[in-house]
Amino acid sequence: MTQNIFHHTLKLGNRLWTLWASGKGLIRVSYGQVQPEEPALAAWLNRYAGSYRLIEGEQIFIELGAVRLLEEYFRGHKVSFGSILLDLWGTPFQQEVWNGLAAIPHGEVTTYKELAILIGRPQAVRAVGTANGQNPLPVILPCHRIIGANGTLTGYRGGLKLKQELLELEGIGNVKAVGHERFAF
């Protein structure tokens, strides 16, 4: 059975962001205008959607509330994304980690270890870090709010500059890339 996958690109802040949704909810947020034929995206869609048809359109994202909430967020307003329907595609463990991210309040940071404890997996710090890095819904599930135990930025798929910009947008200016240790979870 062919699944409809919707996508739409918005300019938020000074970047392009592409939103992706199934008929059940938001599945992915990509940095920049991602083309559907890009190998990593196509492989991800094939893995989780199987047969799919891509449909460009803003309306589903307006109906989900994603457009309005993201625009407010990038204007610097305190926003909760909890009302957006999500269709999380990943392993059960990844989904645990990603749902844990949703519990981190706007304007606060936590460490990988604290996130592992929050989801009831205190010994899985590195696995939590790996799942965090595979989060398909950055900003919505705020993986940018996770920092290293040494208090510095520790990596971000969109780059440390973007991570720092997102934290500063939330009023967090004391976390820096200085002393960055990639694997200091």
PDB file of C-alpha atoms in Angstrom:
ATOM      1  CA  MET A   1       0.000   0.000   0.000  1.00  0.00           C
ATOM      2  CA  THR A   2       1.407   3.398  -0.991  1.00  0.00           C
ATOM      3  CA  GLN A   3       1.674   5.939   1.809  1.00  0.00           C
ATOM      4  CA  ASN A   4       1.340   9.678   1.223  1.00  0.00           C
ATOM      5  CA  ILE A   5       4.303  11.656   2.567  1.00  0.00           C
ATOM      6  CA  PHE A   6       3.781  15.406   2.705  1.00  0.00           C
ATOM      7  CA  HIS A   7       6.583  17.983   2.707  1.00  0.00           C
ATOM      8  CA  HIS A   8       6.878  21.748   2.790  1.00  0.00           C
ATOM      9  CA  THR A   9       9.838  24.129   3.152  1.00  0.00           C
ATOM     10  CA  LEU A  10       9.688  27.255   5.314  1.00  0.00           C
ATOM     11  CA  LYS A  11      12.158  30.019   6.022  1.00  0.00           C
ATOM     12  CA  LEU A  12      12.505  30.211   9.783  1.00  0.00           C
ATOM     13  CA  GLY A  13      15.087  32.477  11.310  1.00  0.00           C
ATOM     14  CA  ASN A  14      17.709  32.779   8.627  1.00  0.00           C
ATOM     15  CA  ARG A  15      17.490  29.167   7.404  1.00  0.00           C
ATOM     16  CA  LEU A  16      15.292  26.923   5.345  1.00  0.00           C
ATOM     17  CA  TRP A  17      13.581  24.065   7.198  1.00  0.00           C
ATOM     18  CA  THR A  18      11.685  21.271   5.475  1.00  0.00           C
ATOM     19  CA  LEU A  19       8.789  19.644   7.304  1.00  0.00           C
ATOM     20  CA  TRP A  20       7.712  16.067   6.545  1.00  0.00           C
ATOM     21  CA  ALA A  21       4.496  14.311   7.611  1.00  0.00           C
ATOM     22  CA  SER A  22       2.608  11.075   7.138  1.00  0.00           C
ATOM     23  CA  GLY A  23      -1.163  10.930   7.407  1.00  0.00           C
ATOM     24  CA  LYS A  24      -0.675  10.296  11.146  1.00  0.00           C
ATOM     25  CA  GLY A  25       1.525  13.283  12.028  1.00  0.00           C
ATOM     26  CA  LEU A  26       4.869  15.025  11.711  1.00  0.00           C
ATOM     27  CA  ILE A  27       7.691  12.566  10.939  1.00  0.00           C
ATOM     28  CA  ARG A  28      10.738  14.701  10.249  1.00  0.00           C
ATOM     29  CA  VAL A  29      12.184  18.214  10.233  1.00  0.00           C
ATOM     30  CA  SER A  30      15.174  18.749   7.936  1.00  0.00           C
ATOM     31  CA  TYR A  31      17.641  21.625   7.861  1.00  0.00           C
ATOM     32  CA  GLY A  32      17.603  23.415   4.559  1.00  0.00           C
ATOM     33  CA  GLN A  33      15.577  22.564   1.509  1.00  0.00           C
ATOM     34  CA  VAL A  34      16.103  18.835   1.361  1.00  0.00           C
ATOM     35  CA  GLN A  35      15.328  17.191  -1.955  1.00  0.00           C
ATOM     36  CA  PRO A  36      13.268  13.976  -1.705  1.00  0.00           C
ATOM     37  CA  GLU A  37      15.766  12.076  -3.854  1.00  0.00           C
ATOM     38  CA  GLU A  38      18.703  12.751  -1.510  1.00  0.00           C
ATOM     39  CA  PRO A  39      20.138   9.312  -0.659  1.00  0.00           C
ATOM     40  CA  ALA A  40      19.913   9.516   3.149  1.00  0.00           C
ATOM     41  CA  LEU A  41      16.324  10.779   3.086  1.00  0.00           C
ATOM     42  CA  ALA A  42      15.251   8.301   0.402  1.00  0.00           C
ATOM     43  CA  ALA A  43      16.788   5.422   2.403  1.00  0.00           C
ATOM     44  CA  TRP A  44      15.014   6.599   5.569  1.00  0.00           C
ATOM     45  CA  LEU A  45      11.670   6.885   3.764  1.00  0.00           C
ATOM     46  CA  ASN A  46      12.122   3.463   2.136  1.00  0.00           C
ATOM     47  CA  ARG A  47      12.938   1.907   5.505  1.00  0.00           C
ATOM     48  CA  TYR A  48       9.907   3.251   7.346  1.00  0.00           C
ATOM     49  CA  ALA A  49       7.317   4.067   4.680  1.00  0.00           C
ATOM     50  CA  GLY A  50       8.001   1.340   2.139  1.00  0.00           C
ATOM     51  CA  SER A  51       6.080   2.444  -0.905  1.00  0.00           C
ATOM     52  CA  TYR A  52       5.347   6.159  -0.747  1.00  0.00           C
ATOM     53  CA  ARG A  53       4.176   9.099  -2.811  1.00  0.00           C
ATOM     54  CA  LEU A  54       5.568  12.575  -2.058  1.00  0.00           C
ATOM     55  CA  ILE A  55       3.133  15.468  -1.951  1.00  0.00           C
ATOM     56  CA  GLU A  56       4.245  19.103  -1.601  1.00  0.00           C
ATOM     57  CA  GLY A  57       1.837  21.154   0.430  1.00  0.00           C
ATOM     58  CA  GLU A  58       1.661  23.534   3.341  1.00  0.00           C
ATOM     59  CA  GLN A  59      -1.909  22.812   4.470  1.00  0.00           C
ATOM     60  CA  ILE A  60      -1.249  19.658   6.506  1.00  0.00           C
ATOM     61  CA  PHE A  61       1.466  21.463   8.468  1.00  0.00           C
ATOM     62  CA  ILE A  62      -0.876  24.394   9.138  1.00  0.00           C
ATOM     63  CA  GLU A  63      -3.520  21.921  10.355  1.00  0.00           C
ATOM     64  CA  LEU A  64      -0.985  20.165  12.591  1.00  0.00           C
ATOM     65  CA  GLY A  65      -0.105  23.552  14.106  1.00  0.00           C
ATOM     66  CA  ALA A  66       3.559  23.109  13.181  1.00  0.00           C
ATOM     67  CA  VAL A  67       3.840  26.218  11.001  1.00  0.00           C
ATOM     68  CA  ARG A  68       2.399  28.598  13.594  1.00  0.00           C
ATOM     69  CA  LEU A  69       4.373  27.133  16.501  1.00  0.00           C
ATOM     70  CA  LEU A  70       7.671  27.079  14.622  1.00  0.00           C
ATOM     71  CA  GLU A  71       7.176  30.680  13.464  1.00  0.00           C
ATOM     72  CA  GLU A  72       6.497  31.729  17.073  1.00  0.00           C
ATOM     73  CA  TYR A  73       9.526  29.780  18.311  1.00  0.00           C
ATOM     74  CA  PHE A  74      11.837  31.438  15.784  1.00  0.00           C
ATOM     75  CA  ARG A  75      10.483  34.852  16.824  1.00  0.00           C
ATOM     76  CA  GLY A  76      11.871  34.064  20.274  1.00  0.00           C
ATOM     77  CA  HIS A  77       8.601  33.157  21.991  1.00  0.00           C
ATOM     78  CA  LYS A  78       8.377  30.374  24.556  1.00  0.00           C
ATOM     79  CA  VAL A  79       6.606  27.541  22.767  1.00  0.00           C
ATOM     80  CA  SER A  80       5.436  24.053  23.647  1.00  0.00           C
ATOM     81  CA  PHE A  81       5.224  21.657  20.718  1.00  0.00           C
ATOM     82  CA  GLY A  82       3.237  19.072  22.716  1.00  0.00           C
ATOM     83  CA  SER A  83       0.034  19.689  20.758  1.00  0.00           C
ATOM     84  CA  ILE A  84       1.543  18.597  17.416  1.00  0.00           C
ATOM     85  CA  LEU A  85       0.665  15.054  16.385  1.00  0.00           C
ATOM     86  CA  LEU A  86       3.852  13.082  15.809  1.00  0.00           C
ATOM     87  CA  ASP A  87       4.406   9.837  13.933  1.00  0.00           C
ATOM     88  CA  LEU A  88       7.793   8.763  15.323  1.00  0.00           C
ATOM     89  CA  TRP A  89       9.720   6.383  13.072  1.00  0.00           C
ATOM     90  CA  GLY A  90      12.493   4.632  14.927  1.00  0.00           C
ATOM     91  CA  THR A  91      13.262   1.780  17.283  1.00  0.00           C
ATOM     92  CA  PRO A  92      11.403   1.552  20.597  1.00  0.00           C
ATOM     93  CA  PHE A  93      14.576   2.708  22.394  1.00  0.00           C
ATOM     94  CA  GLN A  94      15.008   5.692  20.071  1.00  0.00           C
ATOM     95  CA  GLN A  95      11.379   6.627  20.650  1.00  0.00           C
ATOM     96  CA  GLU A  96      11.937   6.476  24.435  1.00  0.00           C
ATOM     97  CA  VAL A  97      14.850   8.885  24.090  1.00  0.00           C
ATOM     98  CA  TRP A  98      12.976  11.207  21.740  1.00  0.00           C
ATOM     99  CA  ASN A  99       9.936  11.282  24.023  1.00  0.00           C
ATOM    100  CA  GLY A 100      12.312  12.097  26.885  1.00  0.00           C
ATOM    101  CA  LEU A 101      13.537  15.117  24.931  1.00  0.00           C
ATOM    102  CA  ALA A 102       9.986  16.481  24.910  1.00  0.00           C
ATOM    103  CA  ALA A 103      10.125  16.706  28.723  1.00  0.00           C
ATOM    104  CA  ILE A 104      13.024  19.191  28.715  1.00  0.00           C
ATOM    105  CA  PRO A 105      11.490  22.632  29.253  1.00  0.00           C
ATOM    106  CA  HIS A 106      12.055  25.571  26.936  1.00  0.00           C
ATOM    107  CA  GLY A 107      15.072  27.570  28.078  1.00  0.00           C
ATOM    108  CA  GLU A 108      16.708  24.719  30.005  1.00  0.00           C
ATOM    109  CA  VAL A 109      19.496  22.275  29.203  1.00  0.00           C
ATOM    110  CA  THR A 110      20.318  18.834  30.518  1.00  0.00           C
ATOM    111  CA  THR A 111      23.110  16.324  29.996  1.00  0.00           C
ATOM    112  CA  TYR A 112      23.086  12.986  28.229  1.00  0.00           C
ATOM    113  CA  LYS A 113      23.420  11.276  31.611  1.00  0.00           C
ATOM    114  CA  GLU A 114      20.464  13.206  33.037  1.00  0.00           C
ATOM    115  CA  LEU A 115      18.396  12.262  29.983  1.00  0.00           C
ATOM    116  CA  ALA A 116      19.351   8.596  30.433  1.00  0.00           C
ATOM    117  CA  ILE A 117      18.200   8.782  34.057  1.00  0.00           C
ATOM    118  CA  LEU A 118      14.996  10.604  33.046  1.00  0.00           C
ATOM    119  CA  ILE A 119      13.977   7.762  30.720  1.00  0.00           C
ATOM    120  CA  GLY A 120      14.901   5.086  33.283  1.00  0.00           C
ATOM    121  CA  ARG A 121      18.068   3.918  31.508  1.00  0.00           C
ATOM    122  CA  PRO A 122      20.905   5.290  33.678  1.00  0.00           C
ATOM    123  CA  GLN A 123      23.525   2.908  32.251  1.00  0.00           C
ATOM    124  CA  ALA A 124      22.700   3.705  28.606  1.00  0.00           C
ATOM    125  CA  VAL A 125      24.349   7.136  28.386  1.00  0.00           C
ATOM    126  CA  ARG A 126      26.190   6.498  25.106  1.00  0.00           C
ATOM    127  CA  ALA A 127      23.180   4.795  23.531  1.00  0.00           C
ATOM    128  CA  VAL A 128      21.064   7.790  24.582  1.00  0.00           C
ATOM    129  CA  GLY A 129      23.637  10.051  22.900  1.00  0.00           C
ATOM    130  CA  THR A 130      23.447   8.025  19.703  1.00  0.00           C
ATOM    131  CA  ALA A 131      19.630   8.057  19.670  1.00  0.00           C
ATOM    132  CA  ASN A 132      19.661  11.788  20.417  1.00  0.00           C
ATOM    133  CA  GLY A 133      21.836  12.319  17.345  1.00  0.00           C
ATOM    134  CA  GLN A 134      19.313  10.436  15.198  1.00  0.00           C
ATOM    135  CA  ASN A 135      16.340  12.516  16.325  1.00  0.00           C
ATOM    136  CA  PRO A 136      14.225  13.121  13.202  1.00  0.00           C
ATOM    137  CA  LEU A 137      12.394  16.098  14.729  1.00  0.00           C
ATOM    138  CA  PRO A 138      14.950  18.689  15.858  1.00  0.00           C
ATOM    139  CA  VAL A 139      13.475  21.762  17.552  1.00  0.00           C
ATOM    140  CA  ILE A 140      10.128  19.919  17.982  1.00  0.00           C
ATOM    141  CA  LEU A 141      11.878  17.286  20.145  1.00  0.00           C
ATOM    142  CA  PRO A 142      14.631  19.557  21.471  1.00  0.00           C
ATOM    143  CA  CYS A 143      17.851  17.573  21.093  1.00  0.00           C
ATOM    144  CA  HIS A 144      19.691  20.919  21.011  1.00  0.00           C
ATOM    145  CA  ARG A 145      19.002  21.218  24.762  1.00  0.00           C
ATOM    146  CA  ILE A 146      21.346  18.296  25.504  1.00  0.00           C
ATOM    147  CA  ILE A 147      24.880  19.283  26.492  1.00  0.00           C
ATOM    148  CA  GLY A 148      27.972  17.450  27.683  1.00  0.00           C
ATOM    149  CA  ALA A 149      28.739  16.715  31.312  1.00  0.00           C
ATOM    150  CA  ASN A 150      31.517  19.320  31.061  1.00  0.00           C
ATOM    151  CA  GLY A 151      28.909  22.009  30.351  1.00  0.00           C
ATOM    152  CA  THR A 152      29.805  22.532  26.689  1.00  0.00           C
ATOM    153  CA  LEU A 153      28.124  21.852  23.388  1.00  0.00           C
ATOM    154  CA  THR A 154      28.879  18.300  22.282  1.00  0.00           C
ATOM    155  CA  GLY A 155      27.693  17.928  18.737  1.00  0.00           C
ATOM    156  CA  TYR A 156      24.662  18.566  16.652  1.00  0.00           C
ATOM    157  CA  ARG A 157      23.684  17.250  13.241  1.00  0.00           C
ATOM    158  CA  GLY A 158      23.082  20.824  12.095  1.00  0.00           C
ATOM    159  CA  GLY A 159      26.441  21.957  13.500  1.00  0.00           C
ATOM    160  CA  LEU A 160      27.433  23.532  16.786  1.00  0.00           C
ATOM    161  CA  LYS A 161      26.734  27.039  15.468  1.00  0.00           C
ATOM    162  CA  LEU A 162      23.063  26.170  14.879  1.00  0.00           C
ATOM    163  CA  LYS A 163      22.827  24.443  18.266  1.00  0.00           C
ATOM    164  CA  GLN A 164      24.215  27.528  19.972  1.00  0.00           C
ATOM    165  CA  GLU A 165      21.815  29.785  18.014  1.00  0.00           C
ATOM    166  CA  LEU A 166      18.818  27.690  19.095  1.00  0.00           C
ATOM    167  CA  LEU A 167      19.912  27.800  22.738  1.00  0.00           C
ATOM    168  CA  GLU A 168      20.461  31.571  22.547  1.00  0.00           C
ATOM    169  CA  LEU A 169      16.991  31.940  21.007  1.00  0.00           C
ATOM    170  CA  GLU A 170      15.714  30.338  24.229  1.00  0.00           C
ATOM    171  CA  GLY A 171      17.781  32.691  26.399  1.00  0.00           C
ATOM    172  CA  ILE A 172      20.595  30.232  27.095  1.00  0.00           C
ATOM    173  CA  GLY A 173      23.835  32.039  26.357  1.00  0.00           C
ATOM    174  CA  ASN A 174      26.219  30.432  28.822  1.00  0.00           C
ATOM    175  CA  VAL A 175      26.822  27.170  26.934  1.00  0.00           C
ATOM    176  CA  LYS A 176      29.699  27.420  24.487  1.00  0.00           C
ATOM    177  CA  ALA A 177      31.596  25.214  22.062  1.00  0.00           C
ATOM    178  CA  VAL A 178      34.845  26.115  23.854  1.00  0.00           C
ATOM    179  CA  GLY A 179      36.442  22.988  25.261  1.00  0.00           C
ATOM    180  CA  HIS A 180      34.160  20.885  23.106  1.00  0.00           C
ATOM    181  CA  GLU A 181      34.695  17.184  23.595  1.00  0.00           C
ATOM    182  CA  ARG A 182      32.655  15.279  21.054  1.00  0.00           C
ATOM    183  CA  PHE A 183      32.119  12.260  23.276  1.00  0.00           C
ATOM    184  CA  ALA A 184      31.863  13.909  26.705  1.00  0.00           C
ATOM    185  CA  PHE A 185      28.334  12.746  27.395  1.00  0.00           C
TER     186      PHE A 185
END
